[in-house]
Amino acid sequence: MTLTDVPNTDATSGPGRPAAEVPHMKWWGWGVEGVGFHHEDKPAFAPFVLQAVGLDLGTATKAEAPSFDGLDVAPSVATPELLDALRAAVGDGNVATDDLDRVVHAYGKSLRDLVRIRANAIERTPDVVVYPADEAEVGAVVRAAVEADAVLIPFGGGSNIAGSLEALPGETRPVVSLDVGRLRRVLDLDEDSGLARIQAGALGPDLEAQLNERGWTIGHFPDSFTHSTLGGWIATRSSGMQSDKYGDIAQIVRGLRVVRAGGVVDIPAIPSASTGPSVREMIVGSEGRLGVITEATVQVHRRPEQRRINAYFFPDWAAGLAAMRAISESDAALSVTRVSDARETGFSLATSKESHGLSKFLSGTALPTIMKSKGWDLERICLSFIGFEGGAEHVKRQKRLVDAIVKQHGGMGVGTGPGVLYDQKKFDTPYLRDFLLDHGAAGDVSETAAPWSKLAGVYDGVVAAAEAAYERIGTKGWVMCHLSHSYHSGACLYFTFAFVFGDDPIGEYDVVKGAIQQAFIDHGGTISHHHGVGLEHSPWLEEDISSEGVALMRSLFTAADPGGNFNPGKILG
């Protein structure tokens, strides 16, 4: 079944489109709402976060919405010959050298990226942005760029927060940003095999809508779902909120097509093969260093008959972690296994948008009274969300298993009503970051994965490292965490941190972010579970995979791209 008629109104169609209609430009907000995500002037979480980081709105000065006209953008160094070759490849109307397109494609959406934009400290913009319409045009762009010894950086939704999209500051060669936003369709659905062939530029909502129309889902929902693409998920080894059931993107992707200067790498969608080392695995997580991903064949699933998110409380963090481990060892097959520490639980309980679910419980006295009768300290309680999907009998059976394990670990269930809170807030983290940034404060995230035996030590080490970092820079800060994905041998811990800036925003951010990353390594975690490496995490790569591991990776990139044309510097720094 070929899917060709599903409309897509979100992807770019080239530089001639007004900024207010282009998602990348909406994100930056020039002419729309201001730089970044803007949820509302004072989000529901504001009082809680402001108190946590010591930010007083009565004395803080809110930053004015940045003006694009105030930015200094260096002239493009793209040569006439290169521009002619690119126009011949994709058409004159799909090659842009204007300042707005170039700035929009200069960075991702990390705190560092937004601070530099707001501070008019853009180190290097692309010299030209191209919008190919299909794989043949991508191939023509790649050949033109390599022949001109230009740098080529693939660009999907622009949501990356690890520095994977920016050109190196000292790059003197022309830099071409290849925007795959026009490659956005579900091309084919093999219902017998549960496989869908999808173009790499398809945004999460677009590809999911096209699959849903046929009764299918990809099951991959990262925090950035509404603004990220299939190609970006693959390039950074993304994980989604329901990866416990559907797998990380590395498990979801079965086939790939990747354009290189010499041709197209075509990896067929085979269930399993012993043809190793796996070229598919080399490409997943390669961040554009091995070529441009144009298409992927992914596992898809029938939309479940039922989907339930149940909430549970545990007396403390240790009990919550132990329960998640026991669930992972059980026969339960779940879509979500998540538990927040006491700090994030307090944050969640303070930020419900509607008076139902948890807020309904807490507006009275029943739940706190029950907890106190159990001897619980309400300052230490931890909130958990467990997801169940499938047929009615399957969901009922899985819930019985989970309920028994929760009870064994001293926890209690509070039903499905609070699941609304989970669905309300699952894409909200970027709004927190931008609200804080508007008021002179930092808010960001960093995540890791570790074996079950080391998880508690990683958590304690990171919290201690973050608090020590706040002390070093002389500010009040906040750090909170949740376990977001469970595996047979361990889990992912996802940390959110915030603090008020002093005189050196990026320098202070580096102290805190660096302390957290080093704590991951020191206590047995990895440097990134699902945000990729880029430039942001590359300083810790050798400690993560060993010096010989780095040497092996460097040899691969050098042999595959001797001219250093494909997104140089990423992953290895």
XYZ file of C-alpha atoms in Angstrom:
573
model
C 0.000 0.000 0.000
C 1.541 3.298 -1.098
C 0.532 6.377 0.886
C 0.697 9.437 -1.289
C -2.333 11.544 -0.551
C -1.919 12.501 3.096
C -1.485 16.281 3.297
C 1.394 17.806 5.247
C 1.115 21.415 6.273
C 4.057 21.612 8.653
C 7.185 20.976 6.591
C 9.083 23.716 4.827
C 8.758 24.129 1.103
C 11.740 26.349 0.528
C 13.016 29.818 1.224
C 10.170 31.637 -0.463
C 7.698 30.719 2.287
C 6.832 33.377 4.936
C 8.654 32.941 8.255
C 5.390 32.589 10.210
C 4.545 29.459 8.174
C 7.877 27.664 8.589
C 8.323 25.473 11.701
C 12.049 26.177 12.110
C 11.329 29.896 12.063
C 8.358 29.555 14.393
C 10.722 27.974 16.861
C 13.083 30.903 16.748
C 10.008 33.106 16.641
C 11.112 36.117 14.618
C 7.915 37.769 13.537
C 5.932 35.215 15.539
C 6.318 34.991 19.327
C 9.946 35.579 20.301
C 12.923 33.251 20.284
C 12.287 29.649 21.260
C 9.142 27.996 22.613
C 6.757 30.362 24.323
C 3.961 28.593 26.125
C 2.416 31.541 27.926
C 3.752 34.557 29.806
C 3.642 32.908 33.222
C 3.286 29.110 32.958
C 1.622 27.096 35.701
C 4.998 25.837 36.909
C 6.404 29.347 37.401
C 5.875 29.854 41.178
C 7.360 26.457 42.032
C 10.447 26.865 39.859
C 11.006 30.488 40.818
C 11.092 29.556 44.483
C 13.390 26.614 43.816
C 16.046 28.701 42.052
C 15.560 31.856 44.107
C 14.284 33.995 41.252
C 12.114 36.951 42.269
C 9.861 38.191 39.475
C 9.424 41.408 41.420
C 13.079 42.304 40.944
C 14.066 40.240 37.893
C 14.136 42.029 34.560
C 12.351 40.145 31.830
C 14.322 40.057 28.620
C 12.714 41.699 25.642
C 11.866 39.452 22.715
C 15.042 39.312 20.617
C 14.953 41.145 17.347
C 16.388 39.475 14.291
C 17.359 42.901 12.987
C 19.733 43.253 15.924
C 21.855 40.245 14.967
C 25.215 40.537 13.260
C 25.416 37.922 10.516
C 28.674 37.447 8.623
C 28.393 37.524 4.825
C 28.069 34.198 3.036
C 31.317 32.821 1.619
C 29.575 30.437 -0.781
C 31.221 30.788 -4.175
C 29.202 31.577 -7.311
C 30.261 28.207 -8.719
C 28.923 26.335 -5.673
C 25.667 28.292 -5.712
C 25.191 27.572 -9.407
C 25.743 23.854 -8.800
C 23.247 23.828 -5.927
C 20.636 25.688 -7.966
C 21.106 23.192 -10.753
C 20.547 20.417 -8.206
C 17.374 21.650 -6.486
C 16.105 24.627 -8.460
C 16.758 28.309 -7.915
C 13.790 28.743 -5.559
C 15.123 26.122 -3.148
C 18.526 27.665 -2.460
C 18.661 30.354 0.211
C 21.488 32.701 1.186
C 19.449 35.288 3.078
C 20.426 35.954 6.688
C 17.200 34.630 8.244
C 17.444 31.172 6.689
C 21.124 30.966 7.569
C 20.635 31.927 11.224
C 17.670 29.577 11.659
C 19.890 26.723 10.458
C 22.978 27.747 12.432
C 22.160 26.013 15.726
C 19.840 23.580 17.429
C 17.759 24.378 20.511
C 20.129 23.845 23.438
C 20.420 26.422 26.178
C 23.867 27.271 24.822
C 22.363 27.828 21.374
C 19.623 30.129 22.636
C 21.983 32.136 24.835
C 24.328 32.751 21.903
C 21.496 33.860 19.658
C 20.077 36.207 22.294
C 23.544 37.600 23.041
C 24.259 38.252 19.343
C 27.199 35.838 19.603
C 26.702 33.713 16.507
C 30.056 32.085 15.819
C 29.425 30.554 12.386
C 26.316 30.394 10.240
C 25.817 28.202 7.176
C 26.615 30.057 3.992
C 23.727 28.557 2.064
C 20.629 26.511 2.877
C 19.244 24.037 0.348
C 15.824 22.340 0.301
C 15.954 19.193 -1.879
C 12.670 17.540 -2.822
C 13.791 13.924 -3.139
C 16.720 11.563 -2.841
C 18.001 12.327 -6.338
C 18.268 16.018 -5.457
C 19.975 15.153 -2.164
C 22.537 13.182 -4.174
C 23.153 16.125 -6.485
C 23.639 18.447 -3.479
C 26.070 16.025 -1.826
C 28.158 15.708 -4.993
C 28.222 19.467 -5.505
C 29.300 20.098 -1.931
C 32.061 17.484 -1.944
C 33.367 18.614 -5.331
C 33.569 22.186 -3.991
C 35.212 20.961 -0.757
C 32.342 22.461 1.224
C 31.006 21.314 4.587
C 27.602 19.614 4.471
C 25.376 19.533 7.577
C 22.022 17.690 7.402
C 19.161 19.543 9.105
C 15.821 18.007 10.109
C 13.615 19.646 12.719
C 16.419 21.628 14.335
C 15.575 20.340 17.825
C 19.011 18.958 18.713
C 20.438 20.069 22.080
C 23.918 18.506 21.823
C 25.576 20.821 19.296
C 25.139 18.394 16.393
C 23.961 21.013 13.872
C 26.501 23.809 14.100
C 29.545 24.408 11.944
C 32.866 24.597 13.753
C 33.694 28.230 14.623
C 36.945 28.257 12.675
C 35.573 26.635 9.535
C 36.795 28.563 6.470
C 35.219 26.381 3.796
C 31.678 27.123 2.592
C 29.054 25.519 4.844
C 25.919 24.045 3.294
C 22.891 23.265 5.465
C 20.834 20.549 3.790
C 17.253 20.845 5.065
C 15.325 17.599 4.491
C 11.962 19.149 5.418
C 10.472 18.497 1.968
C 11.139 14.753 2.280
C 8.226 14.149 4.620
C 5.999 11.345 3.357
C 5.159 7.823 4.424
C 5.943 6.102 1.142
C 4.772 2.563 1.755
C 3.168 0.396 4.438
C 3.785 -3.351 4.424
C 0.937 -4.506 6.662
C 1.976 -8.170 6.507
C 5.417 -7.352 7.924
C 4.564 -4.349 10.095
C 7.070 -2.174 8.230
C 6.685 1.382 6.950
C 8.998 3.139 4.520
C 9.209 6.821 5.506
C 11.207 9.781 4.229
C 13.738 11.144 6.717
C 12.340 14.678 6.890
C 8.934 13.620 8.227
C 8.155 15.368 11.501
C 6.798 13.229 14.333
C 3.171 14.445 14.157
C 3.137 14.148 10.352
C 4.371 10.592 10.112
C 2.222 9.484 13.052
C -0.897 11.042 11.466
C -0.190 9.275 8.186
C 0.249 5.949 9.995
C -2.764 6.488 12.273
C -4.963 6.973 9.221
C -4.234 3.339 8.361
C -4.573 2.163 11.980
C -0.849 1.958 12.756
C 1.673 3.731 15.001
C 5.457 3.980 15.141
C 5.299 4.169 18.944
C 8.218 6.596 19.137
C 7.486 9.751 21.147
C 10.578 11.674 22.295
C 10.178 14.948 24.204
C 10.887 16.753 20.934
C 8.252 14.748 19.033
C 6.328 17.752 17.703
C 9.449 19.416 16.247
C 11.810 16.565 15.327
C 12.144 14.255 12.332
C 12.655 10.571 11.695
C 16.100 11.265 10.236
C 17.081 13.251 13.312
C 15.917 10.455 15.619
C 18.091 7.987 13.721
C 21.124 10.277 13.524
C 21.167 10.750 17.308
C 19.968 7.285 18.494
C 16.791 8.721 19.995
C 14.556 7.118 22.629
C 10.858 7.790 23.092
C 8.551 7.885 26.090
C 7.123 4.467 25.174
C 10.424 2.784 24.333
C 9.826 0.161 27.033
C 7.343 -1.421 24.621
C 8.352 -0.252 21.151
C 12.121 -0.021 21.586
C 14.572 2.810 21.045
C 14.970 4.081 17.498
C 17.915 1.702 17.015
C 15.495 -1.202 17.494
C 12.697 0.401 15.467
C 14.801 1.114 12.365
C 15.297 -1.933 10.168
C 16.290 -0.471 6.801
C 18.069 2.710 5.705
C 19.024 4.697 2.643
C 21.966 7.085 3.065
C 23.354 9.336 0.329
C 27.115 9.645 0.065
C 29.356 11.197 -2.578
C 29.903 7.823 -4.270
C 26.290 6.700 -4.230
C 23.564 5.431 -1.933
C 23.995 3.018 0.965
C 20.919 0.797 0.845
C 20.331 -1.354 3.938
C 17.348 -3.670 3.407
C 14.733 -4.141 6.112
C 15.701 -7.614 7.284
C 14.485 -8.848 10.710
C 17.988 -10.015 11.674
C 21.260 -10.797 9.926
C 24.784 -11.953 10.780
C 26.449 -9.631 8.276
C 28.609 -7.764 10.756
C 29.951 -5.357 11.689
C 26.515 -3.877 11.137
C 26.490 -0.965 8.709
C 22.999 -0.147 9.948
C 24.380 0.223 13.481
C 27.217 2.413 12.195
C 24.729 4.815 10.641
C 22.362 4.962 13.623
C 23.846 7.666 15.861
C 26.369 8.899 13.276
C 25.012 12.503 13.329
C 25.532 13.131 9.615
C 29.196 12.100 9.579
C 28.682 9.167 7.200
C 26.204 10.758 4.795
C 22.668 12.095 4.538
C 19.831 9.815 5.654
C 17.002 10.152 3.142
C 14.721 7.281 4.028
C 14.169 4.576 6.640
C 12.070 1.464 6.895
C 10.781 1.185 10.440
C 8.800 -1.274 12.535
C 5.226 -0.136 13.097
C 2.444 -1.596 15.219
C -1.312 -1.769 15.123
C -2.789 0.954 17.310
C -3.614 -0.649 20.654
C -7.171 -1.372 21.661
C -6.545 0.226 25.054
C -3.999 2.696 26.377
C -3.882 3.453 30.103
C -1.485 5.479 32.211
C -1.834 4.600 35.891
C -0.266 6.583 38.712
C 1.397 5.147 41.784
C 3.140 6.618 44.810
C 6.137 5.218 46.662
C 7.303 6.239 50.136
C 10.738 7.250 48.833
C 13.134 7.125 45.874
C 14.800 3.863 46.921
C 11.456 2.076 47.003
C 10.537 3.473 43.581
C 13.823 2.318 42.006
C 13.501 -1.129 43.554
C 9.959 -1.461 42.210
C 11.030 -0.451 38.683
C 13.798 -3.058 38.798
C 11.380 -5.747 39.967
C 8.934 -4.811 37.205
C 11.710 -5.091 34.598
C 12.506 -8.602 35.879
C 8.850 -9.683 35.840
C 6.637 -10.920 33.028
C 4.991 -7.504 32.720
C 5.084 -5.979 29.208
C 4.574 -2.238 29.621
C 4.790 0.875 27.475
C 5.950 3.310 30.180
C 7.871 2.772 33.420
C 8.602 6.100 35.040
C 9.247 7.219 38.601
C 10.208 10.721 39.766
C 12.380 11.567 42.731
C 10.917 13.607 45.591
C 11.989 16.914 44.029
C 10.400 16.213 40.662
C 7.320 14.806 42.401
C 6.918 18.108 44.225
C 7.349 19.915 40.922
C 4.702 17.735 39.242
C 2.187 18.121 42.041
C 2.602 21.887 41.877
C 2.079 22.128 38.125
C -1.098 20.280 37.214
C -2.969 22.389 34.656
C -6.483 21.263 35.524
C -8.299 20.503 38.763
C -8.609 16.772 38.357
C -6.327 13.771 38.665
C -3.665 14.368 41.291
C -4.748 17.905 42.040
C -8.211 16.569 42.885
C -6.690 14.112 45.342
C -4.476 16.744 46.911
C -7.172 19.404 47.124
C -8.762 17.393 49.943
C -7.262 15.467 52.822
C -7.846 11.803 51.924
C -4.582 10.961 50.165
C -2.202 12.810 52.507
C -4.013 11.268 55.466
C -3.606 7.774 54.021
C 0.083 8.389 53.361
C 0.677 9.680 56.867
C -1.121 6.671 58.307
C 1.469 4.519 56.530
C 4.259 6.471 58.187
C 5.291 8.224 54.973
C 7.174 11.513 55.007
C 5.307 13.662 52.466
C 8.536 15.477 51.617
C 10.033 12.195 50.332
C 7.155 10.637 48.381
C 7.800 9.701 44.759
C 5.270 9.705 41.933
C 5.311 6.996 39.274
C 3.504 6.579 35.970
C 3.087 3.115 34.455
C 1.736 2.658 30.928
C -0.372 -0.285 29.762
C -1.287 -0.941 26.126
C -3.030 -3.738 24.254
C -6.226 -5.736 24.387
C -8.497 -5.469 27.396
C -7.449 -8.820 28.880
C -3.768 -8.097 28.303
C -4.012 -4.700 30.018
C -5.906 -6.212 32.944
C -3.293 -8.969 33.354
C -0.358 -6.559 33.200
C -1.949 -4.263 35.751
C -2.428 -7.132 38.194
C 1.279 -7.966 37.897
C 2.323 -4.339 38.438
C -0.072 -3.750 41.320
C 1.361 -6.741 43.162
C 4.950 -5.559 42.676
C 4.108 -2.007 43.748
C 2.475 -3.348 46.918
C 5.526 -5.515 47.683
C 7.665 -2.363 47.614
C 5.405 -0.342 49.878
C 3.732 1.665 47.128
C 0.115 2.453 46.404
C -1.922 3.023 43.260
C -4.110 6.076 42.755
C -5.839 5.156 39.496
C -5.898 6.513 35.959
C -7.089 10.065 36.662
C -3.569 11.356 37.317
C -2.539 9.947 33.935
C -4.003 13.133 32.504
C -1.179 14.976 34.232
C 1.362 12.796 32.438
C -0.192 13.494 29.037
C -0.491 17.213 29.800
C 3.147 17.648 30.710
C 5.041 15.165 28.563
C 6.213 17.780 26.033
C 6.555 20.698 28.477
C 10.277 20.777 29.391
C 11.241 23.276 26.623
C 8.690 25.763 27.936
C 10.375 25.691 31.339
C 13.734 26.419 29.731
C 12.538 29.404 27.735
C 10.489 30.910 30.556
C 13.557 30.820 32.810
C 15.804 32.196 30.082
C 13.429 35.129 29.638
C 14.055 35.990 33.303
C 17.815 35.514 33.455
C 17.955 31.886 34.555
C 19.093 28.597 33.073
C 16.969 25.474 32.747
C 18.276 22.406 30.961
C 18.365 18.607 30.960
C 20.977 15.877 30.896
C 20.411 12.131 30.885
C 22.337 8.921 31.355
C 21.866 5.168 31.621
C 23.480 2.749 34.059
C 23.102 -0.817 35.333
C 20.563 -1.369 38.099
C 23.370 -2.026 40.581
C 24.856 1.429 39.963
C 21.710 3.481 39.488
C 21.361 4.768 43.051
C 25.041 5.729 43.129
C 24.725 7.629 39.846
C 21.727 9.518 41.194
C 23.411 10.463 44.476
C 26.626 11.416 42.673
C 24.889 13.664 40.150
C 22.810 15.491 42.761
C 25.920 16.075 44.877
C 27.926 17.233 41.849
C 25.224 19.672 40.748
C 24.878 21.158 44.227
C 28.662 21.525 44.520
C 28.702 23.247 41.127
C 26.048 25.720 42.236
C 28.171 26.496 45.272
C 31.255 27.050 43.087
C 29.477 29.618 40.910
C 27.813 31.205 43.934
C 24.148 30.743 43.099
C 21.084 28.875 44.277
C 20.235 25.982 42.012
C 17.805 23.138 41.517
C 18.185 19.579 40.233
C 15.508 16.902 39.918
C 15.307 13.512 38.247
C 13.119 10.731 36.972
C 13.758 7.214 35.761
C 12.371 7.289 32.231
C 13.189 3.978 30.495
C 13.734 0.508 31.921
C 15.810 -2.295 30.429
C 16.794 -5.819 31.467
C 20.100 -4.645 32.938
C 19.426 -1.049 33.957
C 17.588 2.179 33.280
C 17.816 5.776 32.118
C 17.956 8.627 34.628
C 16.794 11.973 33.246
C 17.925 15.058 35.182
C 16.531 18.593 34.922
C 18.552 21.435 36.432
C 18.048 25.188 36.817
C 19.815 28.199 38.335
C 19.963 31.996 38.078
C 22.661 33.373 35.797
C 25.414 35.660 37.035
C 27.728 37.712 34.831
C 28.925 34.788 32.682
C 25.917 32.701 31.583
C 27.713 30.215 29.336
C 30.717 29.898 31.649
C 28.456 29.180 34.621
C 26.386 26.756 32.566
C 29.563 24.908 31.605
C 30.481 24.470 35.276
C 27.104 22.914 36.119
C 26.660 20.875 32.943
C 30.261 19.668 33.111
C 29.882 18.582 36.727
C 26.792 16.551 35.874
C 28.413 14.909 32.846
C 31.548 14.031 34.818
C 29.409 12.547 37.585
C 27.798 10.251 35.025
C 31.224 8.862 34.134
C 32.560 8.767 37.685
C 29.645 6.713 38.970
C 29.238 4.197 36.162
C 26.811 5.827 33.725
C 27.082 6.789 30.063
C 27.448 10.347 28.759
C 24.100 10.320 26.941
C 21.148 7.965 26.764
C 19.191 9.605 23.935
C 20.377 13.128 23.087
C 23.430 12.115 21.080
C 27.008 13.358 21.415
C 27.470 16.294 19.036
C 29.937 18.819 20.425
C 28.288 19.105 23.845
C 29.146 15.625 25.123
C 32.259 14.848 23.080
C 34.767 15.858 25.813
C 33.708 12.778 27.815
C 33.601 10.280 24.936
C 37.012 8.748 25.590
C 36.135 8.122 29.233
C 32.889 6.553 28.037
C 34.134 4.164 25.327
C 37.939 4.071 25.933
C 40.786 5.585 23.933
C 40.847 2.616 21.565
C 37.120 2.980 21.033
C 37.634 6.603 20.023
C 40.532 5.614 17.749
C 38.353 3.025 16.034
C 35.575 5.554 15.513
C 38.033 8.131 14.204
C 39.371 5.612 11.716
C 35.850 4.936 10.466
C 35.043 8.606 9.936
C 38.405 9.345 8.306
C 38.122 6.429 5.884
C 34.478 7.132 5.049
C 34.985 10.903 4.646
C 38.666 11.654 3.919
C 37.893 15.249 3.004
C 36.037 15.954 6.223
C 33.007 17.251 4.322
C 30.231 15.556 6.312
C 29.436 17.467 9.517
C 33.049 17.510 10.752
C 33.881 17.649 14.440
C 30.703 16.050 15.727
C 30.922 13.149 18.172
C 34.738 13.225 18.326
C 35.072 16.961 18.936
